[in-house]
Coordinates of C-alpha atoms and ligand atoms in Angstrom, one line a residue:
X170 CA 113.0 116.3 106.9
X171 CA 110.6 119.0 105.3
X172 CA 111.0 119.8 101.4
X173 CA 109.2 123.0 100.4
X174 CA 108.8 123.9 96.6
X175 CA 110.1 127.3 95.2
X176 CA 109.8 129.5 92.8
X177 CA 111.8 132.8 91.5
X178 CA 114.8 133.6 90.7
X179 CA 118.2 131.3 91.7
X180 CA 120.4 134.1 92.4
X181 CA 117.9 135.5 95.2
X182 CA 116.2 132.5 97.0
X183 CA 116.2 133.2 100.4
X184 CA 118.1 129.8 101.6
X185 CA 121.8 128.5 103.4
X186 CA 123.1 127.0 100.6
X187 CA 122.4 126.8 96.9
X188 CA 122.8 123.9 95.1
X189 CA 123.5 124.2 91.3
X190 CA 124.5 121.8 88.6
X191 CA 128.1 122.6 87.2
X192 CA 126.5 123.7 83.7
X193 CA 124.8 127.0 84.6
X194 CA 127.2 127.6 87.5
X195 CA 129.1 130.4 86.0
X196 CA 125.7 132.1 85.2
X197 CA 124.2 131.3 88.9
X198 CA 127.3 133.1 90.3
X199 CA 127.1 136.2 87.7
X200 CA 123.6 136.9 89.1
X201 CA 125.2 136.7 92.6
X202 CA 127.5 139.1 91.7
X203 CA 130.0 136.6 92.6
X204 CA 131.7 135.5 89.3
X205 CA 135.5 135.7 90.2
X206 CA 135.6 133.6 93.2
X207 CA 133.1 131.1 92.0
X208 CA 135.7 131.3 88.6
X209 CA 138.0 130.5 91.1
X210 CA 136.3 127.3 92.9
X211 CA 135.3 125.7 89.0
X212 CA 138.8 126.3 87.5
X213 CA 140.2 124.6 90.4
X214 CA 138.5 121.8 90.4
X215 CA 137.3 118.8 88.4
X216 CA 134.1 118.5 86.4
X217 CA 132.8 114.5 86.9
X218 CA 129.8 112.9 87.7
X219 CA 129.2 112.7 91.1
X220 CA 131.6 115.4 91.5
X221 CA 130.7 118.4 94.4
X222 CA 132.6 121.6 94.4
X223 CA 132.2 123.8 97.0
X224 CA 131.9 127.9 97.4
X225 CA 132.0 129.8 100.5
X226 CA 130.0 132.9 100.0
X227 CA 129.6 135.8 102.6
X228 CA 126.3 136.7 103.5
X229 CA 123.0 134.4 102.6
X230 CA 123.2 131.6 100.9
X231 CA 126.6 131.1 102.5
X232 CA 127.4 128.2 100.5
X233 CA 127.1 127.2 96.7
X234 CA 127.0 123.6 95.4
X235 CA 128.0 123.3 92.1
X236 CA 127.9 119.3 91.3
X237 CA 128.7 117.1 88.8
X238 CA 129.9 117.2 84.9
X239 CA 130.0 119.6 82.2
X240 CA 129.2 117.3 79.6
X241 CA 126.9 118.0 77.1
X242 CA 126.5 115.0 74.8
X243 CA 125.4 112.3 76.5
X244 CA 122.7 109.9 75.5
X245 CA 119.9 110.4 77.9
X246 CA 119.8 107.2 79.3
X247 CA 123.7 108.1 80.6
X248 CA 122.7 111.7 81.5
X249 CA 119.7 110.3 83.9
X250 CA 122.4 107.9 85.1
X251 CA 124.6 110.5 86.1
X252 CA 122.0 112.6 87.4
X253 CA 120.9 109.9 90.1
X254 CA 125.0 109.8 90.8
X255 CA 124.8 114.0 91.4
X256 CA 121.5 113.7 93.4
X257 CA 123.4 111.3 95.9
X258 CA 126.6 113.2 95.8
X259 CA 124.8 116.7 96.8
X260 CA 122.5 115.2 99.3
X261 CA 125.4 113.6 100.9
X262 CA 126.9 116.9 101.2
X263 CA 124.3 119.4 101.8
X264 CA 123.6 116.7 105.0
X265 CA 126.9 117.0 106.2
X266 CA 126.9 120.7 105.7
X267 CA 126.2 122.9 108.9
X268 CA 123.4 124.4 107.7
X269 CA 119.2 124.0 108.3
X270 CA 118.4 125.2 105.2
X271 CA 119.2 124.1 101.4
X272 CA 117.8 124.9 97.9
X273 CA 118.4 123.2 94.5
X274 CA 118.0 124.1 91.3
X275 CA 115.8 121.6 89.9
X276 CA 115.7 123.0 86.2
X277 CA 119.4 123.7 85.8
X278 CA 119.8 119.8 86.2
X279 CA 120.1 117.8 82.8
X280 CA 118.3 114.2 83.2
X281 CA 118.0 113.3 80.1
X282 CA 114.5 112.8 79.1
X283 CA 113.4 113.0 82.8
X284 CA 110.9 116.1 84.0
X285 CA 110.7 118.0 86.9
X286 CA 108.9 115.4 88.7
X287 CA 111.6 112.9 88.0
X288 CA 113.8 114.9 88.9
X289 CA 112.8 116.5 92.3
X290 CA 111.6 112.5 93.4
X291 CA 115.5 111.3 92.5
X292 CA 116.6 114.9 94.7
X293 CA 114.1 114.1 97.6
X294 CA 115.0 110.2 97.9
X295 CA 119.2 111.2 98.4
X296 CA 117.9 113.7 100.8
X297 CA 116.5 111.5 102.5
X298 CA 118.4 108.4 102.2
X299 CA 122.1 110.4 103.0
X300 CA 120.0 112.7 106.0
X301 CA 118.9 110.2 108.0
X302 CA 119.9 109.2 111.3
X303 CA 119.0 106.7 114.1
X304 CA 120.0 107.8 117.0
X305 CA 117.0 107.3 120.4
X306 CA 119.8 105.5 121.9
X307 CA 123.1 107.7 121.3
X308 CA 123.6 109.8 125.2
X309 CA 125.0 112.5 123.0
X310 CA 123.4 113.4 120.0
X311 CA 126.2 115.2 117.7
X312 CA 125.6 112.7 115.1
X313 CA 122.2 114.4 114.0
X314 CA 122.1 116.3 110.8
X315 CA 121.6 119.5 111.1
X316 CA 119.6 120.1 107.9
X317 CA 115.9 120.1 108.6
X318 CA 114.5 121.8 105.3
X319 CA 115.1 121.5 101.3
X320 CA 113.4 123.4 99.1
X321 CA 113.3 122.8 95.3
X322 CA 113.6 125.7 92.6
X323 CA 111.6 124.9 89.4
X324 CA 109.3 126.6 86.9
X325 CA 107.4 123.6 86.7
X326 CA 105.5 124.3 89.8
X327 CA 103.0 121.2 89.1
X328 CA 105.3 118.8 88.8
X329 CA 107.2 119.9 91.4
X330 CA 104.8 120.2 93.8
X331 CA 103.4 116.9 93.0
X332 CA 106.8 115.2 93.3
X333 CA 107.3 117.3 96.9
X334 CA 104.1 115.8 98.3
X335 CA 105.6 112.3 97.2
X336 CA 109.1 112.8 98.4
X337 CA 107.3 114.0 101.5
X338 CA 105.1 110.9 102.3
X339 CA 108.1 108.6 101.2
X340 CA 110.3 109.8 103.4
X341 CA 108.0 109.5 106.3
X342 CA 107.5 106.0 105.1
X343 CA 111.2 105.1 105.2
X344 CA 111.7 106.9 108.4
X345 CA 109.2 104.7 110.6
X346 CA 110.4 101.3 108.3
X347 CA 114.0 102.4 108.9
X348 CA 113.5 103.1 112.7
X349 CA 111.8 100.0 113.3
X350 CA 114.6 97.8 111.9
X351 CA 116.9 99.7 113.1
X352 CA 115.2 99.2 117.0
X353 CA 116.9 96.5 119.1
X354 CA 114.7 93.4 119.4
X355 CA 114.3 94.1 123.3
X356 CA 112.4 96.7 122.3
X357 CA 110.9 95.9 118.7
X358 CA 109.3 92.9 119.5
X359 CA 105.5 92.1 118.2
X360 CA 103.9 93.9 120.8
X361 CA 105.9 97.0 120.0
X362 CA 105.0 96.9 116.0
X363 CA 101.5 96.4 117.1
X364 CA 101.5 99.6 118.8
X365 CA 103.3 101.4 116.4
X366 CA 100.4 99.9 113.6
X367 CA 97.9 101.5 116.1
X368 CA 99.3 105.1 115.6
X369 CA 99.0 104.6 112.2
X370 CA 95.2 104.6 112.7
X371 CA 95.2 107.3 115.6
X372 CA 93.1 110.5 114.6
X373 CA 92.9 109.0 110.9
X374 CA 89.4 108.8 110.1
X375 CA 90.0 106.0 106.9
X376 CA 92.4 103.8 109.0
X377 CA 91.8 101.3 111.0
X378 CA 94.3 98.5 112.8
X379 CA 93.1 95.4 113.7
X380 CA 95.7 93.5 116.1
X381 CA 95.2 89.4 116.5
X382 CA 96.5 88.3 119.7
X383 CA 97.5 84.6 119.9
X384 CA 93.9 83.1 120.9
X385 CA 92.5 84.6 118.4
X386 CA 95.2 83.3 116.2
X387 CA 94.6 79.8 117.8
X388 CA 90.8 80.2 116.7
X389 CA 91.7 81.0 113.2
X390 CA 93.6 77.5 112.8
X391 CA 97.1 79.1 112.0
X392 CA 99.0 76.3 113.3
X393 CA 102.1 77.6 111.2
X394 CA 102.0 80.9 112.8
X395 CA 101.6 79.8 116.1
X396 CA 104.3 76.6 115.8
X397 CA 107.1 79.5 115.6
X398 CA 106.0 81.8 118.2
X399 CA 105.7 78.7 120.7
X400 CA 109.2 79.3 122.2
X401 CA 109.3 82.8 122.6
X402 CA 108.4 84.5 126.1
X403 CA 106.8 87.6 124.0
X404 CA 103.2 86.7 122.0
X405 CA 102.8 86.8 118.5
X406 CA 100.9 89.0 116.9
X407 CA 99.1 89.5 113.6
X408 CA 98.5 93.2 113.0
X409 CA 96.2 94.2 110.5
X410 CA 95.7 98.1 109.2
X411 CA 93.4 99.0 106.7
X412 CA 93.4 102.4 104.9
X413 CA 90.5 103.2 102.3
X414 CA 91.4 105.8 100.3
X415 CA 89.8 104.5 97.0
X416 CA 86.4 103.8 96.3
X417 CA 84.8 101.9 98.7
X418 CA 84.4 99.0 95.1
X419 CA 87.7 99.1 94.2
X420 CA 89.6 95.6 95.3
X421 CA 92.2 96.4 97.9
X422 CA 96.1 96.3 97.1
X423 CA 97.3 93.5 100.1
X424 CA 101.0 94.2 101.1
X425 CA 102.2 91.2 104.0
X426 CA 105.6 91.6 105.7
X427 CA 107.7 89.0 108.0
X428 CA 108.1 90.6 110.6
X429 CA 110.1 87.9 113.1
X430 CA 111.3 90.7 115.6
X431 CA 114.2 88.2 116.8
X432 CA 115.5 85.0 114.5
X433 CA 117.5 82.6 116.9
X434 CA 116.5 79.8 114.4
X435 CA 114.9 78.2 116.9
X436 CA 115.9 74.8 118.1
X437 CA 117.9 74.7 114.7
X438 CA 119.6 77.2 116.5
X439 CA 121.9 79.7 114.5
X440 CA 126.0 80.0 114.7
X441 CA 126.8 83.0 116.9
X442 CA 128.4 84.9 114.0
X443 CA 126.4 87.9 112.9
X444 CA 123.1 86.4 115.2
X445 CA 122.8 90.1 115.9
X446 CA 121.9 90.7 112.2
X447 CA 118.6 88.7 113.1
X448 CA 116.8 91.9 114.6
X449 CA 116.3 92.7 111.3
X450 CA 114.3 89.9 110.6
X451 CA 111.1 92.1 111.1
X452 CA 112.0 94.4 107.8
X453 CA 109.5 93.1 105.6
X454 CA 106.6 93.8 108.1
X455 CA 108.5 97.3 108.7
X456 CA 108.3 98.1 104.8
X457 CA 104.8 97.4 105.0
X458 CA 104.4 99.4 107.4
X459 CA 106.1 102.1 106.3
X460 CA 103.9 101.7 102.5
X461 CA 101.0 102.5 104.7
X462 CA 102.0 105.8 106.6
X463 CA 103.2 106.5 103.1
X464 CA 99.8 106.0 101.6
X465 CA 98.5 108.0 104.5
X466 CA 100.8 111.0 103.9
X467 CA 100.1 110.7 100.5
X468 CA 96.5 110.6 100.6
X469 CA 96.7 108.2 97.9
X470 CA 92.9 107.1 96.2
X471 CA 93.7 103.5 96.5
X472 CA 92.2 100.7 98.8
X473 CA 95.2 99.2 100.5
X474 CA 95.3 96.7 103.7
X475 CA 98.7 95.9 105.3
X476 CA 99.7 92.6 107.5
X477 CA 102.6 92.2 109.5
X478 CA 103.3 88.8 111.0
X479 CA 104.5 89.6 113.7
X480 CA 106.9 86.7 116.0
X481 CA 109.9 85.8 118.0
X482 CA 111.9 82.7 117.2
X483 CA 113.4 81.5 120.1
X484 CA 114.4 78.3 121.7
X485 CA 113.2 76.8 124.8
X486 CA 111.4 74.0 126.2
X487 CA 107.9 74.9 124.8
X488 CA 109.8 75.5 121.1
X489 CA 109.1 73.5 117.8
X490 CA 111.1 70.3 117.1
X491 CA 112.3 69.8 113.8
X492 CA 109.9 66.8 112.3
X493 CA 107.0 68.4 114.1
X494 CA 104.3 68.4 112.4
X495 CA 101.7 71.3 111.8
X496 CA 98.3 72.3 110.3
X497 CA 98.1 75.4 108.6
X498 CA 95.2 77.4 108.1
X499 CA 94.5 76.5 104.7
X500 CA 94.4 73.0 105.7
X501 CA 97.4 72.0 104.2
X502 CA 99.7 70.1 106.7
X503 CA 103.5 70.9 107.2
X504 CA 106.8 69.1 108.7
X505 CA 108.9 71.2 110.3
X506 CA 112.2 70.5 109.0
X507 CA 114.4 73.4 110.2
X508 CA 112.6 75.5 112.5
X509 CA 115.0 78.3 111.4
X510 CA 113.1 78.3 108.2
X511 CA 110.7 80.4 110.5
X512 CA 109.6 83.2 107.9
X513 CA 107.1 80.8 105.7
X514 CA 105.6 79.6 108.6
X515 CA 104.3 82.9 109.5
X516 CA 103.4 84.1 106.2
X517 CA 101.7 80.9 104.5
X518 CA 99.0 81.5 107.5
X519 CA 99.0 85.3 106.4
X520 CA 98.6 84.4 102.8
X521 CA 95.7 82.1 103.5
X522 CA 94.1 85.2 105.9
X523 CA 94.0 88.0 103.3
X524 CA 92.3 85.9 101.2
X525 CA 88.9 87.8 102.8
X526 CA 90.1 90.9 101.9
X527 CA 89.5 89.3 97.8
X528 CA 92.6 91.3 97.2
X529 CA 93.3 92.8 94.1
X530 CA 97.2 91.8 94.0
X531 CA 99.0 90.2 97.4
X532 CA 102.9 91.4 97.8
X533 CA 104.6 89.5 100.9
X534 CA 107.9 90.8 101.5
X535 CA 110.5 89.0 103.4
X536 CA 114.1 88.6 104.9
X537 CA 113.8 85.0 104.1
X538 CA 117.2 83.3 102.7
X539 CA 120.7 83.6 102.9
X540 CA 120.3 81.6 99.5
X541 CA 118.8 85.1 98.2
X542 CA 121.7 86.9 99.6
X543 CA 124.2 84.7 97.7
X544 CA 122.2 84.9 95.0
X545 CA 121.7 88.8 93.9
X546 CA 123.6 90.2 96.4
X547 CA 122.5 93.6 98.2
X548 CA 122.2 95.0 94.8
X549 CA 118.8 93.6 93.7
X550 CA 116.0 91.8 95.9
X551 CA 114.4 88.9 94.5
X552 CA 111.1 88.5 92.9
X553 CA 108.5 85.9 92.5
X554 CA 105.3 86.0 90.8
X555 CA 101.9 83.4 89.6
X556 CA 101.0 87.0 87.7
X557 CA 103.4 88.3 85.0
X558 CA 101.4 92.0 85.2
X559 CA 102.3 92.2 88.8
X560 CA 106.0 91.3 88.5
X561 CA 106.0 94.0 85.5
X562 CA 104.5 96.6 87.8
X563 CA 106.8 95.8 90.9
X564 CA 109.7 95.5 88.6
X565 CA 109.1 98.6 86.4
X566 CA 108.5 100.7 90.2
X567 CA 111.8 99.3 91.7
X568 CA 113.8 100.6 88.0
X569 CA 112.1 103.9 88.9
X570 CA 112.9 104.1 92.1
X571 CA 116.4 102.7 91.8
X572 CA 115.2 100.2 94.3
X573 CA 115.9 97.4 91.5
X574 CA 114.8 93.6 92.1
X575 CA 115.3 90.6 89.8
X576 CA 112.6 88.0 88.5
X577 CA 113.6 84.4 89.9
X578 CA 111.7 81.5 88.0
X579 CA 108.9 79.4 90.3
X580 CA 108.4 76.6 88.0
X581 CA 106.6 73.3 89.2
X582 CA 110.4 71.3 88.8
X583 CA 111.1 73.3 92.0
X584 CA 108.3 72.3 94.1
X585 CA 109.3 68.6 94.6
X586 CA 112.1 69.6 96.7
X587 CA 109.2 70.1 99.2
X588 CA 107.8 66.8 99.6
X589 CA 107.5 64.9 102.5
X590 CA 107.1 61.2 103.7
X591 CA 104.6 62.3 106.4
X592 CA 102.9 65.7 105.8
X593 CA 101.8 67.3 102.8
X594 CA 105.0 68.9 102.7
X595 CA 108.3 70.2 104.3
X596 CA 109.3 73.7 105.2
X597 CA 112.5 73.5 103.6
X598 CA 114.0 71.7 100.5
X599 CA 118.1 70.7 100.4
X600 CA 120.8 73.1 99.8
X601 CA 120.0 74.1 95.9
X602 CA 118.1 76.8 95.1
X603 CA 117.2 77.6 98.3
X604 CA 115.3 81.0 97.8
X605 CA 113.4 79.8 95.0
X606 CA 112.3 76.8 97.3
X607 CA 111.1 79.1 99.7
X608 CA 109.1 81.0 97.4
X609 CA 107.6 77.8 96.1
X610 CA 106.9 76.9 99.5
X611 CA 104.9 80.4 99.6
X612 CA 103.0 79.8 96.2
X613 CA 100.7 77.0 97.5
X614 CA 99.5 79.4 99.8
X615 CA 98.8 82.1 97.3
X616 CA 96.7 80.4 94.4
X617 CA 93.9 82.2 94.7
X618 CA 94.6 85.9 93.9
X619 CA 97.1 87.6 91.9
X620 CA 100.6 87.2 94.4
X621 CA 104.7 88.4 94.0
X622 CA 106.9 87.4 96.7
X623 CA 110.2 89.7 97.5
X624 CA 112.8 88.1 99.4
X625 CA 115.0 90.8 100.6
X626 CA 117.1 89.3 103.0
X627 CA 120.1 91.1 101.0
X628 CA 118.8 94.3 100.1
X629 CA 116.8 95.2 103.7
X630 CA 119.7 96.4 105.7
X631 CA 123.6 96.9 105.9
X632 CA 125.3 94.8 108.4
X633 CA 126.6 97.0 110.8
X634 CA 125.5 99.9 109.5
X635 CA 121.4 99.8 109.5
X636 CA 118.1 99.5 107.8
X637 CA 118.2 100.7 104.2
X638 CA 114.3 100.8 104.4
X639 CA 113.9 98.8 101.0
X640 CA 112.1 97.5 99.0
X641 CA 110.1 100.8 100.2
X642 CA 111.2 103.0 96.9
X643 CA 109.6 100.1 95.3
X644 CA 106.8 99.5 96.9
X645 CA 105.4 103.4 97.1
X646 CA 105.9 103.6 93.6
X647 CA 104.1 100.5 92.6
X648 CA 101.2 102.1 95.0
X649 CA 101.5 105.7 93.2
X650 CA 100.7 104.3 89.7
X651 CA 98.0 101.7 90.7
X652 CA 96.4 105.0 92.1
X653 CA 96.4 106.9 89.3
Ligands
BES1481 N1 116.0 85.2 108.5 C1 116.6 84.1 107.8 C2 117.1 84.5 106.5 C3 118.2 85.5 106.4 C4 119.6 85.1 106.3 C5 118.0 86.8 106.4 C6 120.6 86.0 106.2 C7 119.0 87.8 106.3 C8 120.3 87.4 106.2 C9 115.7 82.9 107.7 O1 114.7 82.8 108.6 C10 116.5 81.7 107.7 O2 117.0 81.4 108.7 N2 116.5 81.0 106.5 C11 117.3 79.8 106.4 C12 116.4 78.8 105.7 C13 117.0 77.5 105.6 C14 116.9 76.8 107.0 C15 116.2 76.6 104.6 C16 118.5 80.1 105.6 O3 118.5 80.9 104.7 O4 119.6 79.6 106.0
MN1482 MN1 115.3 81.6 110.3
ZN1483 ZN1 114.2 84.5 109.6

């Protein structure tokens, strides 16, 4: 999707369809020259939040928008609420309209206490979210949208411009996260995101990838890594890409992503039911990713470096066995319990990597419990943190971007569920608190720079439906303000 910013006049924007707020419809439509029919259209329907009443004009724009309420005396915590409802309800419409072409009238909207940068970022991410599609493998392609531009109307050119060049560089973020996930895992597997992390770097002068190939991961002692990639027929990889847009001082921003193209479980094999929902076991390494072509398009003035760990875990005869026992790269041994508790055992040995990098903050993002998924639901993904001004920031960005996650508690009473007769720990506790014991398991990789963990095996896609590209919105956000 393209998003242009525009100025002038509502009533003569050159554009398919014009998108107004119900408020200054009436005035919209005088300008037009239009008043009676539009008249018409409001008196015959209902004025609600989330509410889209639609005008067929002749001529250019052929369509007017007019969404939500009327009402006037809302607190402006309620009015930004209902704003974020009106933004989804007219970017699921304009993208079902049949038209290339839409404008909305950014100032006419009430937010509250929100500005025209709020406001045009809230506009953009609907866009976005309700226009895209996934369709390389559909024979006929009738599905697509057929909206390809949205241009916002605002007499706050700044702000609006600023928020376009965001909304831009987010969306093509959450497209390349979304279409990885969304990729089968016979074509997504590590070698795949490894070549997608190289076109990251292609023709960008500040990016580099760096792609570790399993004798290089060998060298590097990551016994962890390699004990899940063992039974798989495609290598593991560890992809590295670096983007210095900061000053070449500043500490780097380190995001790490799970990126297990396939979960089986591994010789703790998984019931049948919903198996297919393990190809979206790489969409924390696709949300990192995603952050970094973000960054890119952004130009953001930040150091950032992003890992995916990149695995298959499959059965066979060269697999783990659960009460194998492994040596990490920090040194720390590990009994593999459950080899389907595959996503620590790829990022503990990514934790203790980025450690060169002497990171200003480390975020790993995972899909890494079904005890996450029962715990907060799609709704919110979980958060861990040894740094409470990291879980603030990460918090505070995912209210912003109404990409919301939750702090979960990592206190030392958790840890004993790790412990183990014969190694310096398990991989998995018992049946309480399981994400919360995963995230502990994470921690004593992670003591020696500032670290969150978000486990987003809820929030990271809809079965059935596809990748939802989170905790993206999030992420970008968090990346925007420790830029500026
Ligand atoms: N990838 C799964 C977690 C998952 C479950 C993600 C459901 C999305 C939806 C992870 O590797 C896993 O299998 N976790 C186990 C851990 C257990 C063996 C301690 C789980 O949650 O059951
Ligand atoms: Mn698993
Ligand atoms: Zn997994």
């Amino acid at each position: 999707m393209r998003y242009a910013s525009k100025t002038g006049n509502a009533a003569s924007v050159a554009t398919d369809c014009l998108v107004v707020p119900r408020r200054t419809a009436r005035e919209v439509a005088a300008a037009m020259g239009v008043t009676e029919h539009v008249g018409l259209v409001l008196d015959g329907t209902t004025s609600a939040p989330g509410s889209v009443a639609r005008a067929y004009l002749k001529g250019r724009p052929s369509r007017l928008l007019i969404v939500g309420a009327d009402d006037k005396d809302a607190d402006a915590e309620t009015k930004l609420a209902a704003f974020r409802r009106d933004a989804k309800a007219a970017a699921t419409a304009i993208a079902a309209l049949d038209v290339a072409d839409a404008t909305v009238c950014v100032d006419d909207f009430d937010a509250g206490k929100a500005d025209a940068y709020t406001k045009t970022r809230t506009l953009l991410a609907a866009v976005s979210h309700a226009a895209y599609r996934f369709t390389p493998y559909k024979s006929t392609k009738t599905q697509a949208a057929k909206l390809r531009r949205v241009g916002v109307l605002s007499r706050q050119r700044a702000k609006a411009r600023r928020a376009l060049g965001h909304a831009q560089a987010l969306d093509d973020g959450l497209t390349l996260a979304k279409d990885l996930g969304n990729q089968p895992p016979n074509i997504c597997n590590p070698t795949f995101l490894a070549r997608e992390a190289r076109r990251l770097s292609r023709g960008v002068g500040n990016v580099t990838t760096t792609v570790l190939d399993e004798s290089k991961i060998s060298e590097l002692g990551m016994g962890a890594f390699l004990s899940v990639t063992r039974g798989s027929a495609t290598p593991g990889k560890m992809i590295i890409v670096n983007y210095k847009g900061g000053n070449p001082g500043d500490k780097p921003v380190v995001l790490v992503g799970k990126g297990i193209t396939f979960d089986t479980g591994g010789i703790n094999i998984k019931g049948s039911s919903g198996m297919d929902e393990m190809k979206w076991d790489m969409c924390g390494a696709a949300s990192v990713l995603g952050a970094m072509k973000a960054a890119i398009s952004a130009e953001l003035p930040i150091n950032l470096i992003v890992v995916a760990a990149a695995a298959e875990n499959m059965p066979g005869g060269r697999a783990s066995r659960p009460s194998d026992i492994v040596t990490t790269m920090s040194g720390q041994t590990v009994e593999i319990m459950n080899t389907d508790a595959e996503g620590r055992l790829v990022l503990c040995d990514a934790l203790t990597y980025v450690k060169r990098f002497k990171p200003a903050a480390v975020v790993d993002i995972a899909t890494l419990t079904g005890a996450q998924v029962v715990a907060l639901g799609p709704q919110a993904s979980a958060l861990y943190a040894n740094d409470d001004a990291v879980a603030d920031a990460l918090a505070s960005a995912g209210d912003e971007a109404d990409d919301r996650m939750w702090r979960m508690p990592l206190w030392d009473d958790y840890q004993s569920a790790l412990d183990s007769a014969f190694a310096d720990m398990k991989n998995v506790g018992g049946r309480a608190a399981g994400s919360i014991v995963a995230a502990c398991f994470l921690s004593r990789f992670a003591k020696d720079f500032p670290w969150a963990h978000l486990d987003i095996a809820g929030s990271a896609y809809v079965s059935g439906k596809g990748s939802t590209g989170r905790p993206l919105p999030a992420l970008f956000e968090y990346l925007v303000k420790a830029a500026s």
